[in-house]
Coordinates of C-alpha atoms in Angstrom, one line a residue:
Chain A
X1 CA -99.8 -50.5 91.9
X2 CA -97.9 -50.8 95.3
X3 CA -95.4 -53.7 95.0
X4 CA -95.0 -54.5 98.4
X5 CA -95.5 -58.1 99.4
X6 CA -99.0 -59.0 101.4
X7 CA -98.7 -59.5 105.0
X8 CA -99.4 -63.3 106.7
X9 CA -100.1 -64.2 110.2
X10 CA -98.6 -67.6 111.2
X11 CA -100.0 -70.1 113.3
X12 CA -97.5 -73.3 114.0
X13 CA -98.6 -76.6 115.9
X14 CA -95.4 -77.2 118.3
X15 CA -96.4 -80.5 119.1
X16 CA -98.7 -83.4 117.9
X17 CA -102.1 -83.0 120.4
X18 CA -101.7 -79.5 120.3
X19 CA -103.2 -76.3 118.5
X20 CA -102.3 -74.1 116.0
X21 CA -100.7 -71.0 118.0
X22 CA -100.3 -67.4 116.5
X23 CA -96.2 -67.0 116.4
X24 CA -96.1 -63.3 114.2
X25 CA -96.1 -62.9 111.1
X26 CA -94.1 -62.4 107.4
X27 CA -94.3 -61.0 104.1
X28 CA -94.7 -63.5 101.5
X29 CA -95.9 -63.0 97.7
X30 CA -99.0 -65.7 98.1
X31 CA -99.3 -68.8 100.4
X32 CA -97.2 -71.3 99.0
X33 CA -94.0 -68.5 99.8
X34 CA -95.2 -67.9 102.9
X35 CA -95.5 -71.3 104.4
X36 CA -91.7 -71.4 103.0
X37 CA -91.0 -68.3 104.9
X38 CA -92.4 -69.6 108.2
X39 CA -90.8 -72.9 108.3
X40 CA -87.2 -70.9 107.7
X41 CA -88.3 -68.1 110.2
X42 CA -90.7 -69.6 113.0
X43 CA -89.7 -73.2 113.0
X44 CA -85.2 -73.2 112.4
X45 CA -85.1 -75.2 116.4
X46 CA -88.1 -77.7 116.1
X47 CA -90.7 -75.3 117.2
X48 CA -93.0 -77.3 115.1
X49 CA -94.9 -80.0 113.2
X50 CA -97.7 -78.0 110.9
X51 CA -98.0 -74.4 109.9
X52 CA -100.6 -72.7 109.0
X53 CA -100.4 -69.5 107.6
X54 CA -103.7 -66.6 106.7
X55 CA -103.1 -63.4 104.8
X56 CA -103.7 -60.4 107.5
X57 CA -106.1 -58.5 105.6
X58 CA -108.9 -62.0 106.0
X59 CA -108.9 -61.8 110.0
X60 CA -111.5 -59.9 111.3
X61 CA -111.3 -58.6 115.3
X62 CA -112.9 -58.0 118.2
X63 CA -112.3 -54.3 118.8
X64 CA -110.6 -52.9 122.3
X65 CA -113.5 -50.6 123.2
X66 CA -115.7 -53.8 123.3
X67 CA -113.9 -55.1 125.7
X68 CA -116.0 -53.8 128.3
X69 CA -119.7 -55.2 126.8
X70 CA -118.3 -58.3 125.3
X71 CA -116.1 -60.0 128.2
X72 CA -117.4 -57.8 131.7
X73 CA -120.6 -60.4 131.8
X74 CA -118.7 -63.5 132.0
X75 CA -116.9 -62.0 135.2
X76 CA -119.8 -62.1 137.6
X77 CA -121.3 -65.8 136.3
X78 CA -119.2 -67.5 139.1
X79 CA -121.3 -70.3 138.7
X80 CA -119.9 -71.5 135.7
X81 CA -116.9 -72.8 137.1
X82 CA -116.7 -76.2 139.6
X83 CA -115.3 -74.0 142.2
X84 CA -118.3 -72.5 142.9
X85 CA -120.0 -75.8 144.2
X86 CA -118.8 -77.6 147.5
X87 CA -119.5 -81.0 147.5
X88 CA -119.0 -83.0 150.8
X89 CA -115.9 -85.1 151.6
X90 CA -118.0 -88.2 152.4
X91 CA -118.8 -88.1 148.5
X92 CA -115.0 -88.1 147.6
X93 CA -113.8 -86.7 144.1
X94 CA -116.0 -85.3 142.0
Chain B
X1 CA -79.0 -50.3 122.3
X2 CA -79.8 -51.6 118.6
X3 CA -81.3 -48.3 119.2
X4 CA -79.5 -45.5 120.2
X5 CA -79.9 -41.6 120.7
X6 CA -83.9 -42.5 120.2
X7 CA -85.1 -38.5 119.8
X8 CA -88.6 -38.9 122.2
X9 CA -91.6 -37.2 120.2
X10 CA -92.8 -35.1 122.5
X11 CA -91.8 -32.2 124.9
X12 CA -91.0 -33.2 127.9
X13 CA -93.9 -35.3 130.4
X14 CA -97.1 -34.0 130.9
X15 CA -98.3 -33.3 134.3
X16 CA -101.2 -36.0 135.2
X17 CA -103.6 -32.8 135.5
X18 CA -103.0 -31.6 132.2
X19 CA -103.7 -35.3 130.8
X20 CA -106.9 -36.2 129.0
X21 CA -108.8 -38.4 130.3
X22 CA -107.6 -41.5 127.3
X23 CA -104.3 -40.0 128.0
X24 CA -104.8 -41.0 132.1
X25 CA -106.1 -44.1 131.4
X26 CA -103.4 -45.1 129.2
X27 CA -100.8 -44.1 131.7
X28 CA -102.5 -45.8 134.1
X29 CA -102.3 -49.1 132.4
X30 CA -98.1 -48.9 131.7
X31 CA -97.5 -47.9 135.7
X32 CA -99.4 -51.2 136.1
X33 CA -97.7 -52.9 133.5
X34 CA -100.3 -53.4 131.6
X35 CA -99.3 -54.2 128.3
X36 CA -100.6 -51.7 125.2
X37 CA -101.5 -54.0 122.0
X38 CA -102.1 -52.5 118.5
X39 CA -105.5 -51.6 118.4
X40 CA -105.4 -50.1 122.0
X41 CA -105.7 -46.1 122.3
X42 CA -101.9 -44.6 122.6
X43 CA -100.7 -40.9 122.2
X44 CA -99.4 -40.4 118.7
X45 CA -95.9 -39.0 120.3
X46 CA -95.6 -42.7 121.8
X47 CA -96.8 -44.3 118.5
X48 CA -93.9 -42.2 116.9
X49 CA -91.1 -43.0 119.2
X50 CA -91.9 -46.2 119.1
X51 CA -91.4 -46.3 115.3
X52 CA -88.5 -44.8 115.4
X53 CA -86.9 -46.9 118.2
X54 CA -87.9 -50.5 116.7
X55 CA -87.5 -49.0 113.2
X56 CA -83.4 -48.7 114.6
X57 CA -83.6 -51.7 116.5
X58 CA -85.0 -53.5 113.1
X59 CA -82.4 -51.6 111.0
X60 CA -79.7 -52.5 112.9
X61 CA -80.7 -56.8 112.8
X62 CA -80.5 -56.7 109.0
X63 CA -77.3 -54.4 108.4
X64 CA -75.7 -56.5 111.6
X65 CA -75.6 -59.3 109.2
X66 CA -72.9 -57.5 106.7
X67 CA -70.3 -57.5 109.1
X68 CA -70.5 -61.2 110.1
X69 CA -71.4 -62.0 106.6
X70 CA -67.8 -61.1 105.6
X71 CA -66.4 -63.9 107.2
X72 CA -68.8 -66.6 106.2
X73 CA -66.5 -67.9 102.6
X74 CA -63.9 -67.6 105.0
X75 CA -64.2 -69.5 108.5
X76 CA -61.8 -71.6 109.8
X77 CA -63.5 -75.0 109.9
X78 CA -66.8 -76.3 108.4
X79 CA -68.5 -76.3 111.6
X80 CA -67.6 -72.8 112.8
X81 CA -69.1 -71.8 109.4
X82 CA -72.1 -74.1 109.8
X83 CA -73.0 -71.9 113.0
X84 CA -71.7 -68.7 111.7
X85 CA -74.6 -69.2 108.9
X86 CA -77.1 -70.1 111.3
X87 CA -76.1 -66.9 113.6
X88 CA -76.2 -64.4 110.6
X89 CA -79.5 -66.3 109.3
X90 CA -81.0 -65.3 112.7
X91 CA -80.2 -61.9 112.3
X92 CA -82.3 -61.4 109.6
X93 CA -85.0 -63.4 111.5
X94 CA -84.6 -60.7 114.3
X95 CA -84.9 -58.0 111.5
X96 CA -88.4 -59.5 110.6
X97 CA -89.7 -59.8 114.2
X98 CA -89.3 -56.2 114.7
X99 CA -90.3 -54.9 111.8
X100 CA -93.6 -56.8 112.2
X101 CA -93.7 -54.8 115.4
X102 CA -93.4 -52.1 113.7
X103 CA -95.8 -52.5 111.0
X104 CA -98.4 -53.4 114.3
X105 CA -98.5 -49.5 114.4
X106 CA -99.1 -48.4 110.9
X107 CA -96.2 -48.2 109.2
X108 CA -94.9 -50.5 106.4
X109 CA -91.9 -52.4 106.0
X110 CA -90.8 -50.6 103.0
X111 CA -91.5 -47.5 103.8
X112 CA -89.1 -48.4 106.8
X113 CA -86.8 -49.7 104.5
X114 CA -86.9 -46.6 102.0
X115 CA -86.4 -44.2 105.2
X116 CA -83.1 -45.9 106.4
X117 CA -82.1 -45.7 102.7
X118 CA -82.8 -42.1 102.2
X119 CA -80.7 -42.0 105.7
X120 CA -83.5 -40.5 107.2
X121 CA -83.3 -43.7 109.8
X122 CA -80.4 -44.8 111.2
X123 CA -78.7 -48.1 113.1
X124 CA -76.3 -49.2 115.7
X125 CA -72.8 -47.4 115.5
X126 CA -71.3 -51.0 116.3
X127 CA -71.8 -52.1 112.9
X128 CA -69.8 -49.2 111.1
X129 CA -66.7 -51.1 112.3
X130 CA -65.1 -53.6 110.1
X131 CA -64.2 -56.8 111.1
X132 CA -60.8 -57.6 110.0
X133 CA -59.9 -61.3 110.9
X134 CA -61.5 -64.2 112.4
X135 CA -60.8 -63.1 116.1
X136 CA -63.0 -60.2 115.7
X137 CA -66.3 -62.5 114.4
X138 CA -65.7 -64.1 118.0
X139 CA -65.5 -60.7 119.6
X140 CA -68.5 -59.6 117.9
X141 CA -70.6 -62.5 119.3
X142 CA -69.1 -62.6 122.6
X143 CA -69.0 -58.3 122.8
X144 CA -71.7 -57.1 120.7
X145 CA -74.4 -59.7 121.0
X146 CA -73.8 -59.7 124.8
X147 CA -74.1 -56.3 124.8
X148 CA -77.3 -56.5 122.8
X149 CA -78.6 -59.5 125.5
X150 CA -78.2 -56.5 128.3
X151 CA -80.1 -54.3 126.6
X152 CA -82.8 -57.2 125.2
X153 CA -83.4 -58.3 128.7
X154 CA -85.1 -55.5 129.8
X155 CA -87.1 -54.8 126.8
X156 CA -88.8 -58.0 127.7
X157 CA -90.6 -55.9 129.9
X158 CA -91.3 -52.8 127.7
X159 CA -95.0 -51.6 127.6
X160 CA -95.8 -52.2 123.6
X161 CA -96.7 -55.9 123.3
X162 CA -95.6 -56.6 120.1
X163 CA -92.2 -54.9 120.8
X164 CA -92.0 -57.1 124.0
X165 CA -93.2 -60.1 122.4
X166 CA -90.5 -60.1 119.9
X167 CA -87.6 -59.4 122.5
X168 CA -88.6 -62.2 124.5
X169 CA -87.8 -64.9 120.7
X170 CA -85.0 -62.6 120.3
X171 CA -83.3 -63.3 124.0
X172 CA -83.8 -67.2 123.4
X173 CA -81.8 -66.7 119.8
X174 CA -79.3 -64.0 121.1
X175 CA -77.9 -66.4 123.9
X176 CA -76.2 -69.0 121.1
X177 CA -74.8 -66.0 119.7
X178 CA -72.9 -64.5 122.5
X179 CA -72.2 -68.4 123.5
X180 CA -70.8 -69.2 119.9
X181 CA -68.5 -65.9 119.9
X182 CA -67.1 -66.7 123.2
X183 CA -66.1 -70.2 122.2
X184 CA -64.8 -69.2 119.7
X185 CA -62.4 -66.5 121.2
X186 CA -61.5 -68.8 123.5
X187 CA -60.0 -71.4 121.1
X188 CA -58.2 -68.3 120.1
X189 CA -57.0 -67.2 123.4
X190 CA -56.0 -70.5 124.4
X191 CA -54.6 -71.3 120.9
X192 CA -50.9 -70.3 119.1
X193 CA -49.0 -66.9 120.5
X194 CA -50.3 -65.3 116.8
X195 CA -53.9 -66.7 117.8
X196 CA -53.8 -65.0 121.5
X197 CA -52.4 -61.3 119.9
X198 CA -55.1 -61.6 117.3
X199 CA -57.6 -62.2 120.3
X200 CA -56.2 -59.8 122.4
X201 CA -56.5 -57.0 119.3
X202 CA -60.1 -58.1 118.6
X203 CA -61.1 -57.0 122.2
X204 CA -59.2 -53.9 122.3
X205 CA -60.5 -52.7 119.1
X206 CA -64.4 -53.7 119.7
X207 CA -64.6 -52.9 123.5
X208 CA -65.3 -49.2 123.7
X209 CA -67.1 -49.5 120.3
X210 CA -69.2 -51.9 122.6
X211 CA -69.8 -50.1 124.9
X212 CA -71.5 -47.1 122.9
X213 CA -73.8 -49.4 121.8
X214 CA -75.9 -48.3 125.3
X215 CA -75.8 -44.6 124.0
X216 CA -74.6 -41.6 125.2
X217 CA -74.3 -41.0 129.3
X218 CA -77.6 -40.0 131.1
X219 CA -76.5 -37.1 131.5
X220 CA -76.2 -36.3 127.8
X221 CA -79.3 -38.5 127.4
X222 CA -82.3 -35.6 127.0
X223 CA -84.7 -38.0 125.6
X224 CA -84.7 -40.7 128.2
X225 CA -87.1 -39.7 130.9
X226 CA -90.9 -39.4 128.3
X227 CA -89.4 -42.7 127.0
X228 CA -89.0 -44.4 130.3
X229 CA -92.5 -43.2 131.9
X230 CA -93.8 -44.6 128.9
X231 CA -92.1 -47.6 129.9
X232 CA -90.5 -47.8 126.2
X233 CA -87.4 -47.9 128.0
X234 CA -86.8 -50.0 130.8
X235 CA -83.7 -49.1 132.6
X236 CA -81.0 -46.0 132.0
X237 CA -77.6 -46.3 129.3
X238 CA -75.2 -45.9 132.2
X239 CA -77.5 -48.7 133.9
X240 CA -77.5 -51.1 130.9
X241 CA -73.3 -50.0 130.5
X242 CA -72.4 -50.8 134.5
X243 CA -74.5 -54.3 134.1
X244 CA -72.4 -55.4 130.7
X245 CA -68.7 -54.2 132.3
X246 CA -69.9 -56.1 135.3
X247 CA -70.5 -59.3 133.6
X248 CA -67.9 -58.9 130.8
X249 CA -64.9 -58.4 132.9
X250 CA -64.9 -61.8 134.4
X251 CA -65.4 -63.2 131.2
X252 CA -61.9 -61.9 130.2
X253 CA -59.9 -62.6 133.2
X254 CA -60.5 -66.3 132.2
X255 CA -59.5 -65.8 129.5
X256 CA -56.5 -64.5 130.6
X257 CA -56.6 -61.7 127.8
X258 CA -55.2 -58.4 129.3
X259 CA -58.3 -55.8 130.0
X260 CA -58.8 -53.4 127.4
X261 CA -58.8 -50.7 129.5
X262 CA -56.4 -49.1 132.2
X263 CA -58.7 -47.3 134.5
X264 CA -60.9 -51.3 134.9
X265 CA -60.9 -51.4 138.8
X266 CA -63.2 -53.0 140.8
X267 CA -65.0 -50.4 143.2
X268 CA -65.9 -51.9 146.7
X269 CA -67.7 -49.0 147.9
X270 CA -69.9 -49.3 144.6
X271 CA -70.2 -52.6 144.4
X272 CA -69.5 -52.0 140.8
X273 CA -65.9 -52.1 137.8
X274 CA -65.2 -48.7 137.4
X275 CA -63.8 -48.1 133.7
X276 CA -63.4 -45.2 131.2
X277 CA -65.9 -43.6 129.3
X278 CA -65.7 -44.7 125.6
X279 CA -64.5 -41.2 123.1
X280 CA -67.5 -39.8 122.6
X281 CA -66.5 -37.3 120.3
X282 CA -65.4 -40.2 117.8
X283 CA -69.6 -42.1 118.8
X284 CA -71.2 -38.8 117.1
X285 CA -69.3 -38.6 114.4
X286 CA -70.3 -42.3 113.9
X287 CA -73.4 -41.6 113.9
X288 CA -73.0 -39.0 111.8
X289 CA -72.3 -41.0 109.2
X290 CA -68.2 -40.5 109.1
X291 CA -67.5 -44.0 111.1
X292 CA -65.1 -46.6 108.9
X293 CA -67.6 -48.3 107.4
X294 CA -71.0 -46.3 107.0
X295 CA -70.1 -45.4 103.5
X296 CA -70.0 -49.1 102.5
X297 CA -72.7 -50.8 104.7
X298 CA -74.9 -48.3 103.3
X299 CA -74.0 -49.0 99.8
X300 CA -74.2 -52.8 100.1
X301 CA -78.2 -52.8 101.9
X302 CA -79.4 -50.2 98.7
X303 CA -77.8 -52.4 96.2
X304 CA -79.2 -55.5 98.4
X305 CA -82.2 -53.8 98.0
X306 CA -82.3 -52.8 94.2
X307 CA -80.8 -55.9 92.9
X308 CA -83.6 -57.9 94.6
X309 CA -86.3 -55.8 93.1
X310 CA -87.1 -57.9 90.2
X311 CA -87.3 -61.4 92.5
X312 CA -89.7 -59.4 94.6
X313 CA -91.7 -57.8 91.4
X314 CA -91.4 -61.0 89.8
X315 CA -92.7 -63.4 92.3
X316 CA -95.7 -60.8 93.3
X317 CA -96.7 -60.4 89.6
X318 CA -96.7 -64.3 89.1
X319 CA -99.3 -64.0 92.7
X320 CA -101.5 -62.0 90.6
X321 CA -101.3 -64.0 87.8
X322 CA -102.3 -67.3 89.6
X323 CA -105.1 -65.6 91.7
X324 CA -106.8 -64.0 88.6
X325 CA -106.8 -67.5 86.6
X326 CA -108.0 -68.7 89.9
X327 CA -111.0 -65.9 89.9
X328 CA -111.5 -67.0 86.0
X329 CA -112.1 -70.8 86.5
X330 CA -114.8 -70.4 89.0

């Protein structure tokens, strides 16, 4: 059997309010080493306040050539966004 | 620069008509600096350089660390070895950065690690120099690092995303090193006649060794222009070398250390130092492997390597263990 270490992604929370961001990634035996890992590697000038950490091999991906089907249709439903309305001055902020 | 003498996998750039159509697209994307992530379509020549270069690059972080380590039992205060450890410490953190860039392209770690070990891989010539005394820890900071920050600068903007990624952590890291080493030169330069001459013999000895760190001239440089259209490399050796001279040379008329090299002259008309060419003859036998260290550094990352092979085996079986108890119980 290979003996190389399993490969973790890392995702620290740099400050209380905010979310979990993906930072890299380490190789660690199983998940207790790896959070040990990260906190020495990702977090040595108070880049955080939680980590979270998920072996690679569990996250599943959109793929690239996708791209096109999955995220094109969002670009022509201007709608969706408050710009697209104008509502008079005389109402004031809206 | 971490990476040097990067041998391009391919033959020269291909005329846009003789591209495929993936192969036009993908150009088209790094001429609009358009970054290229891991799952993204790539030629395998690029895919291969790229390996190669942040294999080197990745290389170079962890045997950096041998060097410095050296002087860690031995720094003059508790505070200057306080940082010393946190500056080596990094190092390996850089090592780990790009070799997860690497692995983004489908190579291992180990398999890495088992190529540089077979010497089929190599790393920086810099760190096939010993340092001798304390003054040379603060030139390798102030020199080497700063060298390093030049060249780490511009990969910021390097097409692979991962690779670029990393470069921009590394920069934030790499400024307290070149800071630490030129504080602590200074104490030296400023400090005891013994403390200035040691000072003054830490620059001599580490500046041309510096400045091969950018690689051979362009001119000698056959590999350069597939790599830069590819955008793996950002701006030219002699570019990178100008840019450090240029912002070194100030640094050592405060310190009022004598330059390291006769021929320094500023050049109106350039707008640029001129300065010598480092001994080139003496950077590829370096690389060859006859430089005053290789032998050892070499030596000390296998038995590293070996000697940590039951913690690594150990830790992984005991993994195994847990998770098939775990599997059991439910």
């Amino acid at each position: 059997m290979k003996n190389e270490w399993p490969l973790w992604e890392i995702f620290i929370r740099g400050q209380h309010g905010l979310s979990h961001r993906h930072v890299g990634s380490l190789h660690a035996p199983d998940a207790e080493m790896a959070v040990k890992n990260a906190r020495d590697v990702y977090t040595r000038r108070n880049e955080g306040v939680s980590i979270w950490v998920v072996e690679a091999k569990h996250i599943a991906a959109s793929s690239p050539s996708e791209k096109g089907p999955l995220f094109e249709p969002s670009e022509s439903k201007i709608y969706r966004h408050p710009t697209f309305y104008d509502i008079p001055d005389e109402v004031g902020h809206m | 620069m971490y990476a040097q003498m990067i041998k391009t996998a391919s033959n020269g750039i291909k005329p846009r008509e003789e591209m495929s159509e993936e192969e036009r697209a993908f150009q088209d994307k790094i001429d609009n600096d358009i970054k290229i992530e891991p799952r993204d379509w790539m030629p395998e020549d690029y895919r291969r350089t790229l390996i190669r270069q942040i294999g080197q690059h990745a290389h170079s972080e962890v045997v950096g660390q041998l060097p410095e380590g050296n002087w860690i039992t031995r720094a003059p205060t508790l505070e200057r070895k306080a940082i010393l450890l946190a500056k080596v410490q990094d190092e390996a953190g850089h090592g780990l950065y790009l070799y997860s860039a690497a692995e983004t392209l489908g190579v291992s770690r180990d398999e890495l690690i088992e190529l540089l070990h077979e010497g089929k891989m190599k790393y920086s010539s810099i760190f096939n120099y010993p340092t001798l005394n304390w003054a040379d820890i603060g030139a390798v900071g102030w020199l080497v690092d700063g060298a390093a920050i030049v060249n780490q600068v511009a990969l910021q903007r390097t097409s692979y995303g991962p690779y670029a990624r990393a470069m921009v952590r590394i920069c934030k890291e790499e400024s307290f090193h070149a800071r630490q080493g030129y504080d602590a030169i200074r104490a030296m330069a400023f400090g005891t006649p013994e403390q200035k001459r040691q000072a003054q013999d830490a620059l001599n000895r580490l500046w041309f060794p510096a400045l091969m760190m950018f690689g051979p001239s362009d001119a000698e440089s056959t590999h350069s222009e597939q790599s830069m259209a590819w955008k793996i490399k950002v701006k030219s050796n002699d570019e990178l070398r100008q840019q450090f001279v240029d912002q070194t040379i100030p640094q050592i008329e405060y310190l009022k250390l004598d330059l390291p090299d006769p021929n320094i002259k500023w050049n109106e008309e350039r707008g640029h130092y001129d300065f010598s060419e480092p001994d080139w003859p003496e950077f590829f036998n370096v690389i060859k492997g006859n430089g005053p260290c290789n032998v050892d550094r070499m030596k000390d990352r296998v038995a590293a390597w070996d000697d940590g092979e039951w913690v690594r085996d150990g830790l992984l079986a005991h993994a195994r263990k847990k998770a098939a108890r775990k599997v059991a119980a439910e």
